[in-house]
Coordinates of N, CA, C and O in Angstrom, one line a residue:
X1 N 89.2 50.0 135.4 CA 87.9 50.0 134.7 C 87.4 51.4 134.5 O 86.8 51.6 133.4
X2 N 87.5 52.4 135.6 CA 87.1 54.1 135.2 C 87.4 54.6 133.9 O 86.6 55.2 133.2
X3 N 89.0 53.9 133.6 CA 89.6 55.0 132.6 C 89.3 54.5 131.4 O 89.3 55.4 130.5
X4 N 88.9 52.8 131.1 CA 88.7 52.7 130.0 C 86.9 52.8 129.4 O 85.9 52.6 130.0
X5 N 87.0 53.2 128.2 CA 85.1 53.5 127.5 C 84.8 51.9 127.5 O 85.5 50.9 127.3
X6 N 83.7 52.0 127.9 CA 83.0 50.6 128.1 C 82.9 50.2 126.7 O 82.6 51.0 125.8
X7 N 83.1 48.6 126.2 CA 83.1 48.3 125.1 C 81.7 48.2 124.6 O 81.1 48.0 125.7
X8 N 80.6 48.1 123.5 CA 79.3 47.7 123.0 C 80.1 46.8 122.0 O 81.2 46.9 121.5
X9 N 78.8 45.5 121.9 CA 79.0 44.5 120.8 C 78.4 45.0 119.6 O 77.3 45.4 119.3
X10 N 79.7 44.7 118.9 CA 79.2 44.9 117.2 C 77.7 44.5 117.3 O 77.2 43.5 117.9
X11 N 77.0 45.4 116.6 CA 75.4 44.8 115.8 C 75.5 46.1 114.9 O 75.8 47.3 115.2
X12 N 75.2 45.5 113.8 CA 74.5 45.4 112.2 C 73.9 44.9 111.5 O 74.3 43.9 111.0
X13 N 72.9 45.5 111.3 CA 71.3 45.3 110.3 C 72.0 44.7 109.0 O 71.5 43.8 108.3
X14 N 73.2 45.3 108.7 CA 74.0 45.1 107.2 C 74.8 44.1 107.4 O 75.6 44.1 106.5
X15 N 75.0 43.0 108.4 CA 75.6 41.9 108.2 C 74.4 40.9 108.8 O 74.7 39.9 109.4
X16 N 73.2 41.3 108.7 CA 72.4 39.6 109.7 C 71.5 39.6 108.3 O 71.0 38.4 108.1
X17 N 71.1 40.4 107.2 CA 70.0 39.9 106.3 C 70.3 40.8 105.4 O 71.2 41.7 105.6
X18 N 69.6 40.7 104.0 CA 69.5 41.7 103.1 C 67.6 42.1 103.4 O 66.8 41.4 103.9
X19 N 67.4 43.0 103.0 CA 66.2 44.2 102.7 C 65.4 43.5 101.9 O 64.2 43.2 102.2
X20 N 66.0 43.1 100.9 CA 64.8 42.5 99.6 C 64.7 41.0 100.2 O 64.1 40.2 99.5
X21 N 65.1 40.8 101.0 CA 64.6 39.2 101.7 C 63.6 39.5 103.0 O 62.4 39.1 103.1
X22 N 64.3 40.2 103.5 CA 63.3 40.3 104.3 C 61.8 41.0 103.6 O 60.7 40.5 103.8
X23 N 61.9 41.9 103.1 CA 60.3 42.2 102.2 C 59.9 40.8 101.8 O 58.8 40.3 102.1
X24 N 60.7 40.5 101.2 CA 59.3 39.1 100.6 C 59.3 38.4 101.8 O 58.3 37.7 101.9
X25 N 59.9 38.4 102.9 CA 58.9 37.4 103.9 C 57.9 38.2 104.3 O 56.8 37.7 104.5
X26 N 57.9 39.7 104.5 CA 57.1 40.2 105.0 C 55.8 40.2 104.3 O 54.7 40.2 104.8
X27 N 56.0 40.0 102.9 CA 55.0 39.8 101.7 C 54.3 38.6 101.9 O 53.1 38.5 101.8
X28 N 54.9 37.8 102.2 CA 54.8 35.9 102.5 C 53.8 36.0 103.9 O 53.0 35.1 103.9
X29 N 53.8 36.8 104.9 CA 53.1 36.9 106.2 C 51.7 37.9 105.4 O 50.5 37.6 105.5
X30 N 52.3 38.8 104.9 CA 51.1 39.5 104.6 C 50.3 38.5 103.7 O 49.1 38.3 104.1
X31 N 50.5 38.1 103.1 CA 49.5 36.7 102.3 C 48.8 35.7 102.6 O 47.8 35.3 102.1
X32 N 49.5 35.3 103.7 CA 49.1 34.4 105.2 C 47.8 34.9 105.5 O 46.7 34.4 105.5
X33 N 48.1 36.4 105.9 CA 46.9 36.7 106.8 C 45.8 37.0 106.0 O 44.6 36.8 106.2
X34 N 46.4 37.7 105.1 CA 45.1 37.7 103.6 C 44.4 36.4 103.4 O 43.2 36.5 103.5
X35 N 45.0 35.0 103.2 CA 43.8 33.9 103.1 C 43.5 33.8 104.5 O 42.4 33.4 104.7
X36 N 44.3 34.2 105.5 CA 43.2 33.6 106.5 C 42.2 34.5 107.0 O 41.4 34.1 107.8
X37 N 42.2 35.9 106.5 CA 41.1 36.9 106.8 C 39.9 36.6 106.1 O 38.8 36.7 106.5
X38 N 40.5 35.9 104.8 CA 39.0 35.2 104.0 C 39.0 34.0 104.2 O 38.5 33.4 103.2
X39 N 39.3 33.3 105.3 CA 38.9 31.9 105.9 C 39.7 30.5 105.2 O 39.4 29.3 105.2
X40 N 40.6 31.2 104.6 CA 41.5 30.1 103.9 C 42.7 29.6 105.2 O 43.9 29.8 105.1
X41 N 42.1 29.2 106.2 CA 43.3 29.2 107.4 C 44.4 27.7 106.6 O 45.5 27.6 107.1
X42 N 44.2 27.1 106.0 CA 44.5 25.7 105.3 C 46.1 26.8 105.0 O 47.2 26.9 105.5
X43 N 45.4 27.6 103.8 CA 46.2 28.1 103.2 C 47.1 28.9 103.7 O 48.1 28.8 103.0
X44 N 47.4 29.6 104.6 CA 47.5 30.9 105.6 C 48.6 30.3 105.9 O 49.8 30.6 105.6
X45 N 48.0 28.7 106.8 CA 48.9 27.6 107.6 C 50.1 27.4 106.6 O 51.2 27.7 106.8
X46 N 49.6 26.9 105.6 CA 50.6 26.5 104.8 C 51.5 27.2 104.2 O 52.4 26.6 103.6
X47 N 51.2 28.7 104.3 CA 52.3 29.6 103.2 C 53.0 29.7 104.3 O 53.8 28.8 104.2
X48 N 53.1 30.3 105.7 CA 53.9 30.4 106.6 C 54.6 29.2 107.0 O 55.7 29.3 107.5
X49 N 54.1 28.1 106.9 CA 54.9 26.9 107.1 C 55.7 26.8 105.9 O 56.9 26.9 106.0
X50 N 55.1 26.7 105.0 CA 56.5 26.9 103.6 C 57.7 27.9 103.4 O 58.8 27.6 103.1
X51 N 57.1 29.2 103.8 CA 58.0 30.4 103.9 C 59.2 30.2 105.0 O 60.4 30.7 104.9
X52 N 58.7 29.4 106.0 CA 59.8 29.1 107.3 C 60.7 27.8 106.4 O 61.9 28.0 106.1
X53 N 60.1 26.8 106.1 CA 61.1 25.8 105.6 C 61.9 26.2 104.2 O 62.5 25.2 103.8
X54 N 61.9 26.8 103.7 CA 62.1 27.3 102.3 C 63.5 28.1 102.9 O 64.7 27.8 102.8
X55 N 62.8 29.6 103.5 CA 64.3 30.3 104.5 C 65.3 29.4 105.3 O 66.5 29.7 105.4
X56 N 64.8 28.4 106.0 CA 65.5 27.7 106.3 C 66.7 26.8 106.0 O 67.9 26.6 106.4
X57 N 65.8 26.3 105.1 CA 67.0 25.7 103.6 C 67.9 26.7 103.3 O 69.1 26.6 103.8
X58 N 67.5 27.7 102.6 CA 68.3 28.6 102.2 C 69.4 29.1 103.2 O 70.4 29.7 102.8
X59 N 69.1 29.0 104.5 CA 70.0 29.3 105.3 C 71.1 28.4 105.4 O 72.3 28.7 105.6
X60 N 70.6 27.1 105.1 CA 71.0 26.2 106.1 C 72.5 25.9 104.5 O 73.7 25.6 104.7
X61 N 71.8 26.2 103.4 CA 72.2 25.7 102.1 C 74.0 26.9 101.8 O 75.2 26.8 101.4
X62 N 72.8 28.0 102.2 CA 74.2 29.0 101.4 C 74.8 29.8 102.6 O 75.3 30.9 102.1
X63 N 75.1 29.8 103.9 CA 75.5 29.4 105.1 C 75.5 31.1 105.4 O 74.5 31.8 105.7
X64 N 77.0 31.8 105.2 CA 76.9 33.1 105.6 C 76.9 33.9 104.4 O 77.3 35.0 104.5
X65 N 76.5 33.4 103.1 CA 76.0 34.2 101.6 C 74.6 34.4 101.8 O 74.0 35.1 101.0
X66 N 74.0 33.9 102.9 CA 72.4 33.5 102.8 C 72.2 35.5 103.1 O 72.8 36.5 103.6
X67 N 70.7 35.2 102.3 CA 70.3 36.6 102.9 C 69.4 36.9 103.6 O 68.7 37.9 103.5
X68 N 69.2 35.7 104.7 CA 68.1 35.6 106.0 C 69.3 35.3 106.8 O 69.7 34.1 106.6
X69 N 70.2 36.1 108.0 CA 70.8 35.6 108.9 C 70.2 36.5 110.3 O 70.4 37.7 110.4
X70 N 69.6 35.7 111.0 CA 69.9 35.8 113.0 C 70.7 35.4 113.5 O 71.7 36.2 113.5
X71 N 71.1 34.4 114.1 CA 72.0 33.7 115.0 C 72.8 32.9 113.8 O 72.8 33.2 112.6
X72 N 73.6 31.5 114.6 CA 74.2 30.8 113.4 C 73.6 30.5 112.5 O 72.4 30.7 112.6
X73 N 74.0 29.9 111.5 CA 73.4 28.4 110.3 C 72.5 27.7 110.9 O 71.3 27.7 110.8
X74 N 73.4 27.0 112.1 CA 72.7 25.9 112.2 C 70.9 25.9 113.1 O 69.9 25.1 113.0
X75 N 71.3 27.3 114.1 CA 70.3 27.4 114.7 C 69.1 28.1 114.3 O 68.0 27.9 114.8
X76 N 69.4 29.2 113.2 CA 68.5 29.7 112.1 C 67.4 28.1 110.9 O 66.4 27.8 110.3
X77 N 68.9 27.8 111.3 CA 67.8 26.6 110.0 C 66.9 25.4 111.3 O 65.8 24.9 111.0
X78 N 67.5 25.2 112.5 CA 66.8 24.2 112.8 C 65.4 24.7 113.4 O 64.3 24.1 113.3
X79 N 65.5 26.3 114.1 CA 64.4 27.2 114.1 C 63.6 27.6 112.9 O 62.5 27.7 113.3
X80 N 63.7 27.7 111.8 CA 63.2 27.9 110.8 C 62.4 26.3 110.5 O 61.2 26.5 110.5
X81 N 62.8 25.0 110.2 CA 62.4 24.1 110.2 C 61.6 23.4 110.9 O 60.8 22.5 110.4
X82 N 61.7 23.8 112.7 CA 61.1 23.1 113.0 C 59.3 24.0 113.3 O 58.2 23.6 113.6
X83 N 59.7 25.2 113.0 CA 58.4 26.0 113.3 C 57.6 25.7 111.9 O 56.4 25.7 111.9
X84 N 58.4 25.4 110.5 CA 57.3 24.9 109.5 C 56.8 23.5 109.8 O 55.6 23.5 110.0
X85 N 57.5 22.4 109.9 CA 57.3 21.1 110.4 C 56.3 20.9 111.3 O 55.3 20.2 111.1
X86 N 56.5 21.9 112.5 CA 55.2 21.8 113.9 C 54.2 22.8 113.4 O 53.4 23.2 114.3
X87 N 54.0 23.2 112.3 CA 52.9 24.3 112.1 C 51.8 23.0 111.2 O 50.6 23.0 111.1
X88 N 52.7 22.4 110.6 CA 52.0 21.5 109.6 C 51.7 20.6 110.7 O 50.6 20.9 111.2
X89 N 52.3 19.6 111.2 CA 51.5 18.7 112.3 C 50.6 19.1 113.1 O 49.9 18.3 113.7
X90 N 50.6 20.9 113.3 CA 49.8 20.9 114.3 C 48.5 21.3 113.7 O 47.6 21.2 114.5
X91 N 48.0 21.9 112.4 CA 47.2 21.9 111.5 C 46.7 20.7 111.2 O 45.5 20.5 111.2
X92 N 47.6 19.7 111.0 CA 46.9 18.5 110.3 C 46.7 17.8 111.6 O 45.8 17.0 111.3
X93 N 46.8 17.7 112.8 CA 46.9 16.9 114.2 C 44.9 17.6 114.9 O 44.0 17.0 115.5
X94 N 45.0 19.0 114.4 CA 44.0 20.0 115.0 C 42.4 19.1 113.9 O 41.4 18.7 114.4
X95 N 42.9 19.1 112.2 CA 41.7 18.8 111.5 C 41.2 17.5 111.6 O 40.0 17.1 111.3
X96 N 42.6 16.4 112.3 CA 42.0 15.1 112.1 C 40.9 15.1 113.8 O 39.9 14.5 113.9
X97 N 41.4 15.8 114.7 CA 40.5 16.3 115.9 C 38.9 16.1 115.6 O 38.1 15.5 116.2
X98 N 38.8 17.3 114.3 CA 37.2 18.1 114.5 C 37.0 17.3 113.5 O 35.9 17.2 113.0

């Protein structure tokens, strides 16, 4: 074990996403917070919940062409899905409350 260089796991920024994907989500959050700075939380709720199910798809659709990858397919899309899905129920679960 002395003589041999300790191995590091491959990681690359250049095989998990493309640049121009990630900006528009970053654009998609910044928009979010723009309606909800002017009290559009409806709206805020809803682009970020769309933005997650939409990447999701796309993950889940065009598998390793996609240009949103973290982990696998399957767990990128079922994380992506279920955080838009529980964002909407818990919005719509929160208004039927008040």
């Amino acid at each position: 074990y002395m003589g041999r260089r300790k191995q590091h796991p491959f990681v690359s920024e250049s095989q998990e996403g493309k640049p121009w994907f990630e900006w528009l989500l970053a654009a998609m959050v910044l928009l979010a917070c723009a309606a909800v700075f002017f009290r559009y939380t409806a709206a805020g709720t809803f682009i970020i919940a769309g933005t997650s199910i939409v990447s999701a798809i796309i993950r889940l659709v065009m598998r390793d062409k996609s240009p949103w990858k973290v982990r696998s397919a399957g767990f990128d899309s079922f994380i992506g899905l279920s955080l838009g899905v529980g964002l909407i129920i818990t919005y719509i679960s929160i208004m039927m409350i008040s």
